[in-house]
Coordinates of C-alpha atoms in Angstrom, one line a residue:
M103 CA -4.0 4.8 18.8
N104 CA -4.7 2.5 21.5
L105 CA -3.5 2.0 25.0
A106 CA -1.3 -0.5 25.9
T107 CA -2.4 -3.1 28.6
I108 CA -0.3 -1.3 31.3
D109 CA -1.4 1.9 30.4
A110 CA -4.8 0.8 30.5
A111 CA -4.3 -0.8 34.1
V112 CA -2.8 2.4 35.2
V113 CA -6.3 4.5 34.3
I114 CA -8.4 1.8 35.7
V115 CA -6.5 1.7 39.0
Y116 CA -7.0 5.5 38.8
F117 CA -10.8 5.6 38.3
I118 CA -11.2 2.9 41.1
A119 CA -9.0 4.7 43.5
I120 CA -10.2 8.2 43.0
F121 CA -13.9 7.2 43.5
G122 CA -13.4 5.1 46.4
L123 CA -11.4 8.0 48.3
A124 CA -14.3 10.5 47.4
Q125 CA -16.7 8.2 48.9
Y126 CA -14.4 7.7 51.9
V127 CA -14.2 11.7 52.4
S128 CA -17.9 11.9 51.7
R129 CA -19.0 9.8 54.7
E130 CA -20.7 11.6 57.7
K131 CA -21.1 10.7 61.7
A132 CA -23.6 8.0 62.4
G133 CA -27.2 10.1 62.8
H134 CA -26.1 13.4 61.4
A135 CA -28.0 14.0 57.8
K136 CA -26.0 15.9 55.3
N137 CA -27.2 19.5 55.1
T138 CA -26.4 22.5 52.6
S139 CA -23.2 23.7 54.5
D140 CA -22.1 20.1 54.5
Y141 CA -22.8 19.6 50.9
F142 CA -22.1 22.9 49.2
L143 CA -19.3 24.3 51.6
A144 CA -17.7 20.9 52.8
S145 CA -19.0 21.9 56.4
K146 CA -16.8 24.9 56.1
S147 CA -13.7 23.1 57.4
L148 CA -11.2 23.0 54.8
P149 CA -7.7 23.2 55.5
W150 CA -5.2 25.2 53.5
W151 CA -3.5 22.5 51.2
A152 CA -7.2 21.4 50.3
I153 CA -7.9 24.9 49.3
G154 CA -4.8 25.6 47.3
A155 CA -5.0 22.1 45.6
S156 CA -8.7 22.5 44.7
L157 CA -8.3 25.9 43.4
I158 CA -5.8 24.6 40.7
A159 CA -7.8 21.5 40.1
A160 CA -11.1 23.5 39.3
N161 CA -9.2 25.7 37.3
I162 CA -6.8 23.6 35.1
S163 CA -8.8 21.4 33.0
A164 CA -9.3 20.0 29.7
E165 CA -9.7 23.7 28.2
Q166 CA -6.3 24.5 30.0
I167 CA -4.3 21.6 29.3
V168 CA -5.4 21.0 25.6
G169 CA -6.5 24.4 24.9
M170 CA -3.9 26.4 26.2
S171 CA -1.1 23.8 24.9
G172 CA -3.1 24.7 21.5
S173 CA -2.4 28.1 22.3
G174 CA 1.2 27.7 22.9
Y175 CA 1.6 25.6 19.5
A176 CA -0.2 28.7 17.7
I177 CA 1.1 31.7 19.5
G178 CA 4.0 30.6 21.9
L179 CA 5.0 31.5 25.6
A180 CA 2.7 34.6 25.6
I181 CA -0.2 32.6 26.3
A182 CA 1.5 31.8 29.5
S183 CA 0.5 35.3 30.7
Y184 CA -2.7 33.7 31.9
E185 CA -1.2 31.5 34.4
W186 CA 1.6 34.0 35.8
M187 CA -0.6 36.9 36.2
A188 CA -3.3 34.8 37.9
A189 CA -0.5 34.2 40.7
L190 CA -0.6 38.1 41.3
T191 CA -4.3 38.0 41.3
L192 CA -4.5 35.2 43.8
L193 CA -2.6 37.5 46.2
I194 CA -4.8 40.4 45.8
V195 CA -7.9 38.1 46.6
G196 CA -6.6 36.8 49.6
K197 CA -5.6 40.1 51.1
Y198 CA -8.5 42.1 50.1
F199 CA -11.5 40.3 49.1
L200 CA -11.8 37.4 51.5
P201 CA -11.6 39.0 54.5
I202 CA -15.0 40.9 53.5
F203 CA -16.6 37.7 52.1
L204 CA -15.6 35.3 55.0
K205 CA -16.6 38.1 57.6
N206 CA -19.8 38.4 56.2
E207 CA -20.2 34.5 55.7
I208 CA -21.0 34.5 52.1
Y209 CA -21.5 31.4 50.6
T210 CA -22.4 32.2 46.9
M211 CA -21.5 35.3 45.1
P212 CA -25.2 36.1 44.3
Q213 CA -26.0 36.1 47.9
F214 CA -23.0 38.7 48.1
L215 CA -24.9 40.8 45.5
E216 CA -28.1 40.8 47.5
Q217 CA -26.8 41.6 50.7
R218 CA -24.6 44.6 49.1
Y219 CA -27.4 45.7 46.3
G220 CA -30.7 43.9 46.6
P221 CA -32.6 40.9 45.2
T222 CA -32.8 42.0 41.6
I223 CA -29.2 41.8 40.9
R224 CA -28.8 38.4 42.8
T225 CA -31.0 36.7 40.5
I226 CA -29.9 38.2 37.1
M227 CA -26.2 37.6 38.0
A228 CA -27.5 33.7 39.2
L229 CA -29.0 33.3 35.9
F230 CA -26.1 34.6 34.1
W231 CA -23.6 32.3 35.9
L232 CA -25.8 29.2 35.5
A233 CA -25.6 29.9 31.8
L234 CA -22.2 30.3 31.5
Y235 CA -21.2 27.6 33.7
V236 CA -23.3 25.1 31.2
F237 CA -23.4 26.5 28.0
V238 CA -19.6 27.8 28.1
N239 CA -17.5 26.3 30.8
L240 CA -19.1 22.7 31.3
T241 CA -19.5 22.0 27.6
S242 CA -15.9 22.8 26.9
I243 CA -14.2 20.8 29.6
I244 CA -16.0 17.8 28.4
W245 CA -15.8 18.7 24.8
L246 CA -11.9 19.2 25.2
G247 CA -11.5 16.3 27.5
S248 CA -13.3 13.9 25.0
I249 CA -10.6 14.9 22.2
A250 CA -7.9 13.9 24.2
V251 CA -9.4 10.7 25.3
N252 CA -10.2 10.1 21.6
Q253 CA -6.9 10.9 20.2
V254 CA -5.0 9.0 23.1
A255 CA -6.7 6.0 23.6
G256 CA -8.7 5.7 20.4
I257 CA -12.2 5.6 22.7
D258 CA -15.0 7.0 20.3
Q259 CA -15.5 10.7 21.2
T260 CA -19.2 10.6 21.9
V261 CA -18.4 7.3 24.3
A262 CA -15.7 9.6 26.0
L263 CA -18.0 12.7 26.6
W264 CA -20.8 10.3 28.1
A265 CA -18.0 8.3 30.3
L266 CA -16.3 11.8 31.4
G267 CA -19.7 13.6 32.4
G268 CA -21.1 10.5 34.0
F269 CA -18.1 9.5 36.1
A270 CA -17.7 13.4 37.0
L271 CA -21.5 13.4 38.3
L272 CA -21.0 10.3 40.3
Y273 CA -17.8 11.1 41.8
Q274 CA -19.0 13.9 43.7
L275 CA -23.2 13.1 43.9
R276 CA -22.9 11.9 47.0
G277 CA -20.3 14.2 49.1
G278 CA -20.5 17.5 47.2
L279 CA -17.7 19.9 47.6
K280 CA -16.2 18.0 50.3
A281 CA -15.9 15.1 47.9
V282 CA -14.0 17.6 45.2
A283 CA -11.8 19.2 47.5
L284 CA -10.3 16.5 49.9
T285 CA -9.5 14.4 46.6
D286 CA -8.1 17.2 44.7
I287 CA -4.5 17.1 46.2
V288 CA -4.3 13.9 44.6
Q289 CA -5.5 15.1 41.5
V290 CA -3.5 18.1 41.4
T291 CA -0.2 15.7 42.4
L292 CA -1.1 13.6 39.1
L293 CA -1.6 16.6 36.9
V294 CA 1.8 18.1 37.8
L295 CA 3.8 14.8 37.6
G296 CA 2.4 14.0 34.5
G297 CA 2.7 17.2 32.9
L298 CA 6.2 17.5 34.1
M299 CA 6.6 14.2 32.2
V300 CA 5.2 15.3 29.0
S301 CA 7.6 18.4 29.0
G302 CA 10.7 16.7 30.0
L303 CA 10.4 13.7 27.7
T304 CA 9.7 15.9 24.6
L305 CA 12.3 18.4 25.3
S306 CA 14.5 15.1 25.9
K307 CA 13.7 14.2 22.4
I308 CA 14.6 17.4 20.8
G309 CA 17.8 18.0 22.6
G310 CA 18.8 14.2 22.0
D311 CA 22.1 13.6 23.8
A312 CA 22.1 17.3 25.2
G313 CA 19.0 16.3 27.3
I314 CA 16.2 18.3 28.7
I315 CA 18.1 21.9 29.2
G316 CA 19.5 21.3 25.8
G317 CA 16.3 20.6 24.2
F318 CA 14.9 23.4 25.7
M319 CA 17.9 25.6 24.6
E320 CA 17.4 24.0 21.2
L321 CA 13.7 24.5 21.1
T322 CA 14.2 28.6 22.1
R323 CA 16.8 28.8 19.3
R324 CA 14.7 27.1 16.7
V325 CA 11.5 29.0 17.7
P326 CA 12.4 32.0 19.0
D327 CA 9.1 33.8 18.0
H328 CA 7.3 31.3 20.2
F329 CA 9.2 32.9 23.4
D330 CA 8.0 36.4 23.5
M331 CA 5.9 37.3 26.4
I332 CA 4.8 40.8 25.3
L333 CA 3.6 40.5 21.7
S334 CA 4.5 43.6 19.1
R335 CA 1.9 44.8 16.7
S336 CA 3.2 43.2 14.0
S337 CA 2.5 39.8 15.7
P338 CA -0.3 38.0 13.9
H339 CA -1.5 37.0 17.3
F340 CA -1.6 40.7 18.8
K341 CA -5.2 40.6 18.7
E342 CA -5.5 37.8 21.2
L343 CA -2.6 39.1 23.3
P344 CA -2.2 42.8 22.8
G345 CA 1.3 43.5 24.1
I346 CA 1.4 45.5 27.2
A347 CA -2.2 45.2 28.0
V348 CA -1.4 41.8 29.2
L349 CA 0.3 43.4 32.2
V350 CA -1.7 46.5 32.8
G351 CA -4.9 46.2 31.0
G352 CA -7.8 44.0 30.2
M353 CA -6.1 40.8 31.5
W354 CA -6.7 42.2 35.0
I355 CA -10.3 42.9 34.5
A356 CA -10.5 39.0 33.6
N357 CA -8.4 37.6 35.9
L358 CA -10.2 39.8 39.1
S359 CA -13.4 38.5 37.9
Y360 CA -12.5 34.8 37.6
W361 CA -10.2 34.2 40.9
G362 CA -12.2 36.8 43.0
F363 CA -15.9 36.8 41.7
N364 CA -16.5 33.3 40.3
Q365 CA -18.2 31.1 42.2
Y366 CA -16.9 28.0 40.5
I367 CA -13.4 29.3 42.2
I368 CA -14.2 31.3 45.1
Q369 CA -16.3 28.3 46.7
R370 CA -13.5 26.8 48.0
A371 CA -11.9 29.7 50.0
L372 CA -15.6 30.4 51.2
A373 CA -15.2 26.6 52.7
A374 CA -12.3 27.4 54.8
K375 CA -12.2 26.4 58.5
S376 CA -10.6 29.9 59.0
L377 CA -9.5 33.1 56.9
G378 CA -6.0 32.3 57.7
E379 CA -6.0 28.7 56.6
A380 CA -8.0 30.6 53.1
Q381 CA -5.2 32.8 52.6
K382 CA -2.7 30.1 53.1
G383 CA -4.2 28.0 50.6
V384 CA -4.3 31.0 48.2
V385 CA -0.8 31.5 48.4
F386 CA -0.1 27.9 47.8
A387 CA -2.3 28.0 44.5
A388 CA -0.4 31.2 43.4
Y389 CA 2.9 29.0 43.6
L390 CA 1.2 26.5 41.6
K391 CA 0.1 28.7 38.9
L392 CA 3.8 30.0 38.4
L393 CA 4.7 26.1 37.6
M394 CA 1.6 25.7 35.3
P395 CA 3.1 26.9 32.0
V396 CA 5.8 24.4 32.1
V397 CA 3.0 21.8 32.7
I398 CA 0.7 23.1 29.8
V399 CA 2.2 25.4 27.5
L400 CA 5.8 23.9 27.0
P401 CA 4.4 20.9 25.5
G402 CA 2.7 22.8 23.1
I403 CA 5.6 24.6 21.7
A404 CA 7.6 21.6 21.6
A405 CA 4.9 20.3 19.0
V406 CA 5.9 23.2 17.0
I407 CA 9.4 21.3 16.0
L408 CA 8.1 17.6 16.9
A409 CA 4.7 17.7 15.3
P410 CA 4.5 20.6 12.5
G411 CA 1.3 21.2 10.4
L412 CA -1.1 19.7 12.7
A413 CA -4.8 20.5 11.6
K414 CA -5.6 22.1 14.7
P415 CA -3.8 23.6 17.4
D416 CA -6.1 21.7 20.1
Q417 CA -4.1 18.4 18.8
A418 CA -0.8 19.2 20.3
Y419 CA -1.1 18.3 23.5
P420 CA -2.5 14.7 22.8
T421 CA -0.2 14.2 19.8
M422 CA 2.9 15.0 22.4
M423 CA 1.3 12.2 24.7
R424 CA 1.8 9.7 21.8
L425 CA 5.7 9.8 22.0
L426 CA 5.1 8.6 25.8
P427 CA 6.4 5.0 26.5
P428 CA 4.0 2.5 27.8
G429 CA 3.6 2.7 31.4
I430 CA 4.3 6.5 31.6
L431 CA 1.7 7.2 29.1
G432 CA -1.1 5.5 31.2
L433 CA 0.3 7.7 34.2
V434 CA 0.1 11.0 32.2
F435 CA -3.4 10.0 30.6
A436 CA -4.5 9.5 33.9
A437 CA -3.4 12.8 35.1
L438 CA -5.3 14.1 32.4
I439 CA -8.3 12.7 33.2
A440 CA -7.9 13.8 36.7
A441 CA -7.6 17.2 35.7
I442 CA -10.9 16.9 33.4
I443 CA -12.7 14.9 36.3
A444 CA -11.9 17.3 38.6
S445 CA -12.9 20.4 37.0
T446 CA -15.9 18.9 35.8
A447 CA -16.8 17.9 39.2
S448 CA -16.0 21.1 40.8
K449 CA -18.4 23.1 38.2
I450 CA -21.4 20.4 38.6
N451 CA -21.0 21.4 42.3
S452 CA -21.2 25.1 41.7
I453 CA -24.0 24.8 39.3
A454 CA -26.0 22.8 42.1
T455 CA -24.8 25.3 44.7
I456 CA -26.2 28.3 42.6
F457 CA -29.5 26.9 41.3
T458 CA -30.2 25.6 44.9
L459 CA -29.2 28.3 47.2
D460 CA -29.7 31.4 44.8
L461 CA -33.0 30.5 43.1
Y462 CA -34.8 27.5 44.5
A463 CA -34.2 28.4 48.0
K464 CA -35.3 31.9 47.3
L465 CA -38.3 31.4 45.1
R466 CA -39.8 28.6 47.8
G467 CA -39.0 30.8 50.5
I468 CA -36.7 28.3 52.4
K469 CA -34.5 29.1 54.9
T470 CA -30.7 27.9 54.6
G471 CA -27.9 27.6 57.2
D472 CA -28.4 28.1 60.7
G473 CA -31.8 27.8 62.2
A474 CA -33.0 25.9 59.2
E475 CA -35.5 22.9 59.5
A476 CA -33.9 19.4 59.0
A477 CA -36.4 18.5 56.4
S478 CA -35.7 21.6 54.2
E479 CA -32.2 21.1 54.4
T480 CA -32.4 17.4 53.2
R481 CA -34.8 18.6 50.5
M482 CA -32.2 21.1 49.4
V483 CA -29.4 18.9 49.1
L484 CA -31.7 16.7 46.9
V485 CA -32.6 19.5 44.8
G486 CA -28.5 20.2 44.4
R487 CA -28.0 16.8 43.4
I488 CA -30.8 16.8 40.9
A489 CA -29.6 20.0 39.4
A490 CA -26.0 18.4 39.1
G491 CA -27.1 15.8 37.0
T492 CA -29.5 18.0 34.8
A493 CA -26.5 20.4 34.2
I494 CA -23.8 17.7 33.0
L495 CA -26.8 16.2 30.7
I496 CA -27.6 19.6 28.8
A497 CA -23.6 20.0 28.7
I498 CA -23.2 16.4 27.2
L499 CA -26.0 17.0 24.8
L500 CA -24.8 20.6 23.4
A501 CA -20.9 20.4 23.7
R502 CA -20.5 19.2 19.9
P503 CA -22.9 22.0 18.4
L504 CA -21.2 24.8 20.8
I505 CA -17.5 24.1 21.0
G506 CA -16.7 21.5 18.3
Q507 CA -16.4 24.3 15.6
S508 CA -13.7 26.4 17.5
D509 CA -9.6 25.9 16.5
Q510 CA -8.6 27.3 19.8
A511 CA -11.2 26.5 22.7
F512 CA -9.3 28.4 25.3
Q513 CA -9.4 31.6 23.1
F514 CA -12.9 31.1 22.2
I515 CA -13.5 30.9 25.9
Q516 CA -11.8 33.9 26.8
E517 CA -13.6 36.0 24.2
F518 CA -16.7 34.9 25.1
S519 CA -16.3 35.2 28.7
G520 CA -14.9 38.9 28.0
F521 CA -18.6 40.0 26.9
F522 CA -19.5 39.8 30.5
T523 CA -16.6 40.2 33.0
P524 CA -16.1 43.9 32.7
G525 CA -19.4 44.1 34.3
I526 CA -19.0 41.6 36.9
T527 CA -15.6 43.2 38.0
V528 CA -17.2 46.6 38.0
I529 CA -20.0 45.5 40.4
F530 CA -18.0 43.6 42.5
L531 CA -15.3 46.3 43.2
L532 CA -17.5 49.0 43.8
G533 CA -19.9 46.8 45.9
L534 CA -16.6 45.6 47.9
F535 CA -15.0 49.2 48.3
W536 CA -17.3 52.1 47.5
K537 CA -20.3 52.6 49.9
R538 CA -22.2 54.9 47.4
A539 CA -22.7 51.9 44.9
N540 CA -26.4 50.9 44.9
E541 CA -28.6 48.5 42.8
A542 CA -29.3 50.8 40.0
G543 CA -25.6 51.3 39.0
A544 CA -24.8 47.6 39.4
I545 CA -27.4 46.7 37.0
A546 CA -26.4 49.3 34.6
A547 CA -23.1 47.9 34.6
A548 CA -24.2 44.1 33.9
V549 CA -26.3 45.2 31.0
S550 CA -23.9 47.8 29.4
S551 CA -21.4 45.2 29.7
V552 CA -23.0 42.9 27.5
V553 CA -24.4 45.5 25.3
L554 CA -21.1 47.5 24.7
S555 CA -19.3 44.1 24.1
Y556 CA -21.5 43.2 21.3
I557 CA -21.6 46.9 19.5
F558 CA -17.8 47.1 19.7
R559 CA -17.0 43.6 18.6
G560 CA -19.3 44.2 15.6
T561 CA -17.9 48.1 15.0
L562 CA -14.5 47.4 16.1
P563 CA -13.5 44.3 14.7
D564 CA -9.9 45.0 14.8
L565 CA -9.8 45.9 18.4
P566 CA -8.3 43.1 20.7
F567 CA -10.8 41.6 23.0
M568 CA -8.5 42.2 25.9
N569 CA -8.5 45.9 25.0
R570 CA -12.2 45.7 24.5
M571 CA -12.6 44.5 27.9
G572 CA -10.7 47.3 29.2
L573 CA -12.5 49.9 27.3
V574 CA -15.9 48.6 28.2
F575 CA -14.9 48.3 31.8
L576 CA -14.4 51.8 31.9
I577 CA -17.5 52.7 30.5
S578 CA -19.4 50.7 32.7
L579 CA -17.7 51.9 35.7
A580 CA -18.8 55.5 35.0
L581 CA -22.3 54.8 34.2
A582 CA -22.3 52.5 37.6
V583 CA -20.7 55.5 39.6
I584 CA -23.0 58.0 37.7
L585 CA -26.5 56.1 38.2
S586 CA -25.2 55.5 41.9
L587 CA -24.5 59.1 42.7
T588 CA -28.0 60.0 41.0
V589 CA -30.4 57.3 42.0
K590 CA -31.5 57.3 45.6
A591 CA -30.4 53.9 47.1
R592 CA -33.2 51.7 49.0
A593 CA -33.3 52.0 52.6
N594 CA -30.9 49.4 54.5
A595 CA -29.8 48.0 51.0
N596 CA -26.2 47.3 52.0
R597 CA -25.9 44.7 54.4
I598 CA -22.4 44.1 54.1
T599 CA -20.7 45.0 57.5
M600 CA -16.8 46.1 57.2
E601 CA -16.9 46.1 61.0
G602 CA -14.0 43.7 62.3
V603 CA -12.7 43.2 58.7
E604 CA -8.9 43.1 58.8
F605 CA -6.8 43.4 55.6
K606 CA -3.4 42.9 57.9
T607 CA -1.8 39.5 56.6
T608 CA 0.6 37.6 58.4
T609 CA 4.5 37.4 57.9
S610 CA 4.3 34.4 56.0
F611 CA 1.8 35.7 53.6
N612 CA 3.6 38.8 52.9
G613 CA 7.0 37.0 52.5
A614 CA 5.3 34.7 50.2
S615 CA 3.8 37.3 48.4
V616 CA 7.0 39.2 47.8
G617 CA 8.6 35.9 46.4
V618 CA 5.7 35.7 43.7
V619 CA 6.5 39.0 42.8
L620 CA 10.2 38.5 42.3
I621 CA 9.7 35.5 40.3
L622 CA 7.2 37.2 38.0
I623 CA 9.6 39.9 37.4
A624 CA 12.5 37.6 36.9
L625 CA 10.2 35.8 34.4
Y626 CA 9.1 38.8 32.3
A627 CA 12.6 40.3 32.4
T628 CA 14.0 37.3 30.7
W629 CA 11.2 36.7 28.0
W630 CA 10.0 40.0 27.4

């Protein structure tokens, strides 16, 4: 399939406009040299709308749009639990985690680990996150993005890989997080509008004269097995989404780790101008997450009727895009590219942040932030830019061999990440809320999480990976507690202060949170 002239024109206008906007917001005042706070934390000046939009733009990319739509095609609406439970998780992050992080002026998650436990765990986890971000997340984003570009525009997939990666790098290279976050409101608007167009037009095609509502009713009638939120044990996909565990089990571990302790995500909230702005941004993101299944999953389910027998589930979303008329296709295609570019640029910036601040600066003994020398700050920004370029180059070269053989890339990412997330969740929860936790316990949790996950995957192959995460979490938690109680911590190892930390939230935050909970109850009661 090739784009019509009008579609190509829409995409070109998007590229020019978003690149120009990114460069515009990246400007600095005359005489001010960009420092690490400017580049990695957007000068700690982000407003709530930029935080909320950037959280979603960073999260929703090719592995979400193409991958989750593919899972909607194969599994059904049950895959939407990743989105809907994330909305509730975001509220917890805003109320209980952000007050501690912002009060202690945390700029990276490894930095928190050093201030709470010690330098060893900081280095271990910084290396882990770099490996995960480069070899799993970044590769999957550009690989699945290249699939969509190839199938919709007819561009060679290798060319698409290099084009997406190169543009995302250049787009944020000058301004860093500020260039990403302040343009994400445009990216998210495009993403939501484009996704709603795909859903609306596919449902209209199914419904015929009955329109969108009739199409949705017809869809639920013809594929009722794709509208079960809680899968029974008899479902062939129970192993991927094991029934009630999506509500009270392992999914919580994955969500807390991803939304609360993941540099790639939490960096936006750490760059807020205030705690209040960060919490409002989180609530905004929570409501957008409630909408995402309509944008992403529904087209995949519609493809079961409109495009049965696809060779791979991940072909569902690009196939549905082919049904769009000229002009609209260009807009939706631009929205898909917007999601890919925004998420790729966000990931690149987070990789650069961790490498520069948690590894390079520590290795060279360079002070950052207040009191740092201007020359050191300038050099650190340069190192961050070099790290960004190196990361995307590695991802482009390894995308095909690492991700190309997976039928459902979204599920692949979740299962692979599940090896590490139980330990991460243990380390941070104990670090935030239990004073006796120490570095020995934290390292034990990190190591046992990987080892036990690998052992259980081989010895208990029929155990759903979400349940495996829950089991590994409990064992890692027990080990961390035992070692923390038996091994003496170093003197003054815990430098995280709780003095002045306030968990009380505003009336507007509380009211909005109640709204999210009520919507979730209604959704699960309807599609249980």
